[in-house]
Short mmCIF file of C-alpha atoms and ligand atoms in Angstrom, two decimals:
data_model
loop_
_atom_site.label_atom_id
_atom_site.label_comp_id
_atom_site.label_asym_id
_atom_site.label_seq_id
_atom_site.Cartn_x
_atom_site.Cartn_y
_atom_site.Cartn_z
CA UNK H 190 15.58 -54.40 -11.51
CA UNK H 191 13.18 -52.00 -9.99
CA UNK H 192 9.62 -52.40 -8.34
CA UNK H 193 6.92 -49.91 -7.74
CA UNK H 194 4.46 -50.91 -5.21
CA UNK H 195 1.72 -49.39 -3.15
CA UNK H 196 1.55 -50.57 0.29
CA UNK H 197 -2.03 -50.60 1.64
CA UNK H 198 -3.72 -51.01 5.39
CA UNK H 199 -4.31 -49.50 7.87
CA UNK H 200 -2.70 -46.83 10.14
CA UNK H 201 -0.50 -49.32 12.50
CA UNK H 202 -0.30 -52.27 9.89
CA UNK H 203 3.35 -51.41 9.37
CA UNK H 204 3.60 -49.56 6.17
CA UNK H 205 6.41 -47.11 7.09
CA UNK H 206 8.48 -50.19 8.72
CA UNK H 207 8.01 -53.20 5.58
CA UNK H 208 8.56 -49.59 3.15
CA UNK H 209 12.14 -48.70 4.92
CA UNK H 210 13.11 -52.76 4.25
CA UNK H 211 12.22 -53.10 0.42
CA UNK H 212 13.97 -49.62 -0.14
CA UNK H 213 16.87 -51.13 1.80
CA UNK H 214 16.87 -54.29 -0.57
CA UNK H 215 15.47 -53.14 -4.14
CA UNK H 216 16.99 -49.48 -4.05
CA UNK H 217 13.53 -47.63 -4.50
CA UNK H 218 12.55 -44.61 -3.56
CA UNK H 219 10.39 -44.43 -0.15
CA UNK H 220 7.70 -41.93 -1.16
CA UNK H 221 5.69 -41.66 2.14
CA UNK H 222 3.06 -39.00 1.62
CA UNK H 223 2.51 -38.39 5.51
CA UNK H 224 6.25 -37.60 5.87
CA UNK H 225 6.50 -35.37 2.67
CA UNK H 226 3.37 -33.52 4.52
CA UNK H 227 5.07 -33.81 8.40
CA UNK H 228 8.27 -31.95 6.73
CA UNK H 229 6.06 -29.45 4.74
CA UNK H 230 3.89 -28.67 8.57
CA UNK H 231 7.60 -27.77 10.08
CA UNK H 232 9.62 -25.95 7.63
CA UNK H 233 6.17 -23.93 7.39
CA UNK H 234 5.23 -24.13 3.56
CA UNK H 235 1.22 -23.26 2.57
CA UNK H 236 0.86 -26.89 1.92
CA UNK H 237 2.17 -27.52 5.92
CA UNK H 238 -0.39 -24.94 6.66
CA UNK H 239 -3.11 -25.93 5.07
CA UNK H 240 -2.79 -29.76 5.75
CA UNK H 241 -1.73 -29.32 9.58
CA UNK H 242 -5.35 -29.53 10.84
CA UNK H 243 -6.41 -32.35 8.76
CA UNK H 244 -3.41 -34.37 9.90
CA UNK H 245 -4.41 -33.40 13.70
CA UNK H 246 -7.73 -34.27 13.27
CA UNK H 247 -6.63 -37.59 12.11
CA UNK H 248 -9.05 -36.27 8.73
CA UNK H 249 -7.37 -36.58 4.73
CA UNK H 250 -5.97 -33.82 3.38
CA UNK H 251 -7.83 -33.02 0.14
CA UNK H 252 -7.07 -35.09 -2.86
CA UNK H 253 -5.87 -31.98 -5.73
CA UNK H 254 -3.13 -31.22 -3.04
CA UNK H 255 -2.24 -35.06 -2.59
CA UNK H 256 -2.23 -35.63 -6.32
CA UNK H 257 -0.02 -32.66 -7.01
CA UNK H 258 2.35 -33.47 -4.61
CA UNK H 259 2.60 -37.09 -5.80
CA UNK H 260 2.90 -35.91 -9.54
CA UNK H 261 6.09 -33.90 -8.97
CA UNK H 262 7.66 -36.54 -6.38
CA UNK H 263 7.23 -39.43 -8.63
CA UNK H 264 8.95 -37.06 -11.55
CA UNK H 265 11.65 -37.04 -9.61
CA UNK H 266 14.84 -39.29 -11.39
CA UNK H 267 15.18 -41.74 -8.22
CA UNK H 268 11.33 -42.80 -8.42
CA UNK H 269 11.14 -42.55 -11.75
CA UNK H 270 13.95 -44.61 -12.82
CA UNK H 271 14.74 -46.68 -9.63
CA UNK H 272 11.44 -47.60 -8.74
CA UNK H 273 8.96 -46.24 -5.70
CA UNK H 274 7.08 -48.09 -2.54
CA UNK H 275 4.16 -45.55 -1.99
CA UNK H 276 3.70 -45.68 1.79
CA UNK H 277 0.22 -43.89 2.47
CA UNK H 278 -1.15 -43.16 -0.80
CA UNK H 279 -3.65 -43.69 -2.27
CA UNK H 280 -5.77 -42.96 0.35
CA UNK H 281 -9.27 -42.58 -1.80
CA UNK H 282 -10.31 -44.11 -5.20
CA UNK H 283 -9.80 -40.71 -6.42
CA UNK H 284 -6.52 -40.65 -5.71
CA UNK H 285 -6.01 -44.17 -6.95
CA UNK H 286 -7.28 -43.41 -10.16
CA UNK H 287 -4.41 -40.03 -10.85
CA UNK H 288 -2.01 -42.53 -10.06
CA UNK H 289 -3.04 -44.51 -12.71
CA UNK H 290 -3.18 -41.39 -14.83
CA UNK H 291 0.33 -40.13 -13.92
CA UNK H 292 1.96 -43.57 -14.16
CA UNK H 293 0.43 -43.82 -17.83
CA UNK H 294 1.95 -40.40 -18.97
CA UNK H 295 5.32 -42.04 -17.25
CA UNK H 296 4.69 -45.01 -19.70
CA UNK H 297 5.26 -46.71 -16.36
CA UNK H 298 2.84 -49.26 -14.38
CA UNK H 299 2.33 -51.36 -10.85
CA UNK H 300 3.74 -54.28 -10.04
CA UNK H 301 1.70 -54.62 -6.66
CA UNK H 302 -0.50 -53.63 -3.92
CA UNK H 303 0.59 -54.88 -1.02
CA UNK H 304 -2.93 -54.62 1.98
CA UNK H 305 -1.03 -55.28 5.53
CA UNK H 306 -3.68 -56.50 7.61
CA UNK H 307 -3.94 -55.96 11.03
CA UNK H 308 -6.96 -55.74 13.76
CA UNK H 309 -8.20 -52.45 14.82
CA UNK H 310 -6.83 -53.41 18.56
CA UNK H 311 -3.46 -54.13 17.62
CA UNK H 312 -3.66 -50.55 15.00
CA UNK H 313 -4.28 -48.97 18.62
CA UNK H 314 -1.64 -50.99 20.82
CA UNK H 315 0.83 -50.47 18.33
CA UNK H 316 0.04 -46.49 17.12
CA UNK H 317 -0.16 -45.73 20.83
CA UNK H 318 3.50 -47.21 21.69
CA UNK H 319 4.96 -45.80 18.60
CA UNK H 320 7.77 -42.89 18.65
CA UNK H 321 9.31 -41.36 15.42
CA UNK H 322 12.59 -39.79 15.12
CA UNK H 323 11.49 -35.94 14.02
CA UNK H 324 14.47 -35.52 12.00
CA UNK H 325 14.84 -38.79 10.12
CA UNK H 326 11.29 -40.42 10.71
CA UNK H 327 13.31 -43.81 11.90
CA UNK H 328 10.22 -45.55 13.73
CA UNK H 329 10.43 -46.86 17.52
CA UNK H 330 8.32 -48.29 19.98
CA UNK H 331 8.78 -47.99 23.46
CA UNK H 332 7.32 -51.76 23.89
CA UNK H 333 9.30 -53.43 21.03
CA UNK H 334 11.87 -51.05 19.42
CA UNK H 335 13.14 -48.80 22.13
CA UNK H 336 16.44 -46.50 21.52
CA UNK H 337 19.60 -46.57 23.21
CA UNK H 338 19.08 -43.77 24.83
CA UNK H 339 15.93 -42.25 26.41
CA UNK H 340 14.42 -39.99 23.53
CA UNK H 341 17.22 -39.78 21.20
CA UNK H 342 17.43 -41.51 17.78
CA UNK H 343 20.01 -44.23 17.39
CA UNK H 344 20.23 -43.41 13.82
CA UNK H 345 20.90 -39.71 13.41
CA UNK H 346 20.78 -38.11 16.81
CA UNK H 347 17.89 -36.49 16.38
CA UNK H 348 14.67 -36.09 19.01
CA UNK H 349 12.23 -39.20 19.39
CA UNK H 350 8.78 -37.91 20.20
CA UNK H 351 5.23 -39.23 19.84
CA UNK H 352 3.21 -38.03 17.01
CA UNK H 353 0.57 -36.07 18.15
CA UNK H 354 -1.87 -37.75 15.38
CA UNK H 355 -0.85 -41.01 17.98
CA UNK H 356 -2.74 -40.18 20.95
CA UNK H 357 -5.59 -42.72 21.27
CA UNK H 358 -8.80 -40.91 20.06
CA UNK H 359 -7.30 -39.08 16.78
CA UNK H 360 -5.98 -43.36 16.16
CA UNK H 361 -9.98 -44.24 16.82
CA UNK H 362 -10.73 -41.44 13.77
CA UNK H 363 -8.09 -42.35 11.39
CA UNK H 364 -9.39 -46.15 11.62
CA UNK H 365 -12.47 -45.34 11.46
CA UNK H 366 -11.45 -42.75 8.07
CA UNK H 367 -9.23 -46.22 6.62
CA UNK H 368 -12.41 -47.58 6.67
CA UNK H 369 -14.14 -45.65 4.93
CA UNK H 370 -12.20 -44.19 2.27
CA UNK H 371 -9.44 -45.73 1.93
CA UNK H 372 -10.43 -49.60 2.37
CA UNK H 373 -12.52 -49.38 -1.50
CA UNK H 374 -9.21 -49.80 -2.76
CA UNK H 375 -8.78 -53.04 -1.69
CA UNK H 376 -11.40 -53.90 -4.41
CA UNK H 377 -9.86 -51.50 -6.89
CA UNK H 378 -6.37 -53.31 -6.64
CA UNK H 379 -8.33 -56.64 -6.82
CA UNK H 380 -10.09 -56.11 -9.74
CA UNK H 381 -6.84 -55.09 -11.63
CA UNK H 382 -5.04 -58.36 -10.32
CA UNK H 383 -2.93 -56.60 -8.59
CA UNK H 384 -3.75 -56.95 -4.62
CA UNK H 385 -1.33 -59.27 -2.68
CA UNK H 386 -2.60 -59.69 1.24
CA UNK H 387 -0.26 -59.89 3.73
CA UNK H 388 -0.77 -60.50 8.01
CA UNK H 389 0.59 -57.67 9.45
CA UNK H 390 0.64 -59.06 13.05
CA UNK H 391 3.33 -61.81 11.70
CA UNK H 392 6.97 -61.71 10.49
CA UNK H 393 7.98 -57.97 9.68
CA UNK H 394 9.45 -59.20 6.31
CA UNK H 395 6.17 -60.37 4.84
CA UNK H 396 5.53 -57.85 2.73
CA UNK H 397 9.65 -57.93 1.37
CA UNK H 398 9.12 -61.83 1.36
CA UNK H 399 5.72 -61.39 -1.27
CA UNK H 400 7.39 -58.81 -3.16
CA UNK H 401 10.31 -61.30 -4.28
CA UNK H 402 7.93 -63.62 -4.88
CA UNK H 403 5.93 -61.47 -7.48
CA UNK H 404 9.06 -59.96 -8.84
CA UNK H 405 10.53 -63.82 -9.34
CA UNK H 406 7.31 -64.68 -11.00
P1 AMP A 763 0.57 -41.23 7.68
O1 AMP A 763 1.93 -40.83 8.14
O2 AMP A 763 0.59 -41.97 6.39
O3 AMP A 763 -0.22 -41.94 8.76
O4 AMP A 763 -0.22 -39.85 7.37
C1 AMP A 763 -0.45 -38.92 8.40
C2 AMP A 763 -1.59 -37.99 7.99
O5 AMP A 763 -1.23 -37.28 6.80
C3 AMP A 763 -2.90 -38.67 7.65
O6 AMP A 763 -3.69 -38.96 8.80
C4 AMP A 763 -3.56 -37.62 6.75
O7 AMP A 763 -4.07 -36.54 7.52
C5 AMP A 763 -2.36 -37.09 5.95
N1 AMP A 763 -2.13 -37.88 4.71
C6 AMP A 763 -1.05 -38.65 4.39
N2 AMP A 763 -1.19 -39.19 3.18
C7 AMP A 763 -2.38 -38.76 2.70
C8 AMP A 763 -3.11 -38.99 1.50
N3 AMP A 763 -2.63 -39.79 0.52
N4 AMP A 763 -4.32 -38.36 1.35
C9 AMP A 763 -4.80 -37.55 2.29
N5 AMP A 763 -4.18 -37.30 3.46
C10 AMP A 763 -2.97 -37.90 3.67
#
């Protein structure tokens, strides 16, 4: 059995957390578009370089180069046989409507959109606290979720740092951005019968837990 789910909300609702626990249960591929374009900035590709100062401005990076790069990904045998959890895309109704377009050609389709809601405060408490493992992009928080040891991740070893899109007035700009691109697909997903809401501030399985339930019927 495989699902294929977007996960909507925004920056802070927990996407990248609930997206590492349904790949854990249903086997699906974790496409997250912001790590696909943190690995491109730091191996140094002309994608890396051209999206680098829209990612530190806290801006989107333009929707051709998001659609290509989620065309060939979703090619790709794991997401297109196994399933896929898109963590951070779509990001604009453009970009929702390729997806549609690609998954047709695929012959494939959505099962849900899952919108983690959170408050704009709690976005900023918990985007502020958060650290990310550079080399694995296992997510910490040095309130909640610290690791063993003092900037090293408990996973692979690697180095624990703060994303620099995480200091406190680039957060302010990418909420601010959610808003107003990205939250018309709330509607979008809606209209199609596909939008499940789920309150990001409560248990961290929530989204998992909804995803059963649609997938149970
Ligand atoms: P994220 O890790 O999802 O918070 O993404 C980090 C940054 O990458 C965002 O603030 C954007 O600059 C860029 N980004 C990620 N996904 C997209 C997308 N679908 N469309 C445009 N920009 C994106």
């Amino acid at each position: 059995m495989s699902v294929r789910v977007v996960l909507l909300g925004p920056p802070g609702a927990g996407k990248g957390t609930q997206a590492a626990k349904i790949k854990e249960k249903w086997d699906a591929a974790h496409v997250s578009t912001g790590d696909i374009l943190r690995d491109n900035v730091k191996e140094g590709t002309q994608t890396g370089l051209l999206a680098k100062s829209y990612m530190d401005a806290g801006r989107l990076v333009p929707d051709d180069v998001m659609i290509d790069m989620i065309r060939s990904r979703l090619s790709r045998g794991d997401a297109a046989k196994g399933g896929f959890i898109l963590d951070g895309f779509p990001r604009t109704p453009t970009q929702a409507a390729a997806l549609d377009r690609i998954l047709e050609e695929m012959g494939l389709r959505l099962d849900a959109a899952i919108l983690l809601e959170v408050s704009d405060d709690e976005a900023v408490r918990r985007l502020s606290s958060r650290r990310v493992c550079q080399d694995c992009g296992a997510i910490y928080n040095i309130i909640a979720r610290r690791t063993k040891e003092e900037g090293v991740c408990d996973v692979c070893g690697g180095s624990v740092i703060q994303r620099d899109d995480d200091q406190e007035g680039v957060i302010r700009d990418r909420l601010m951005v959610y808003r107003e691109r990205t939250s018309p697909l709330i509607d979008y997903y809606a209209d199609k019968g596909l939008l499940h809401r789920v309150d990001g501030t409560r248990s961290s399985d929530a989204a998992m837990l909804t995803l059963e339930s649609i997938v149970a019927g």
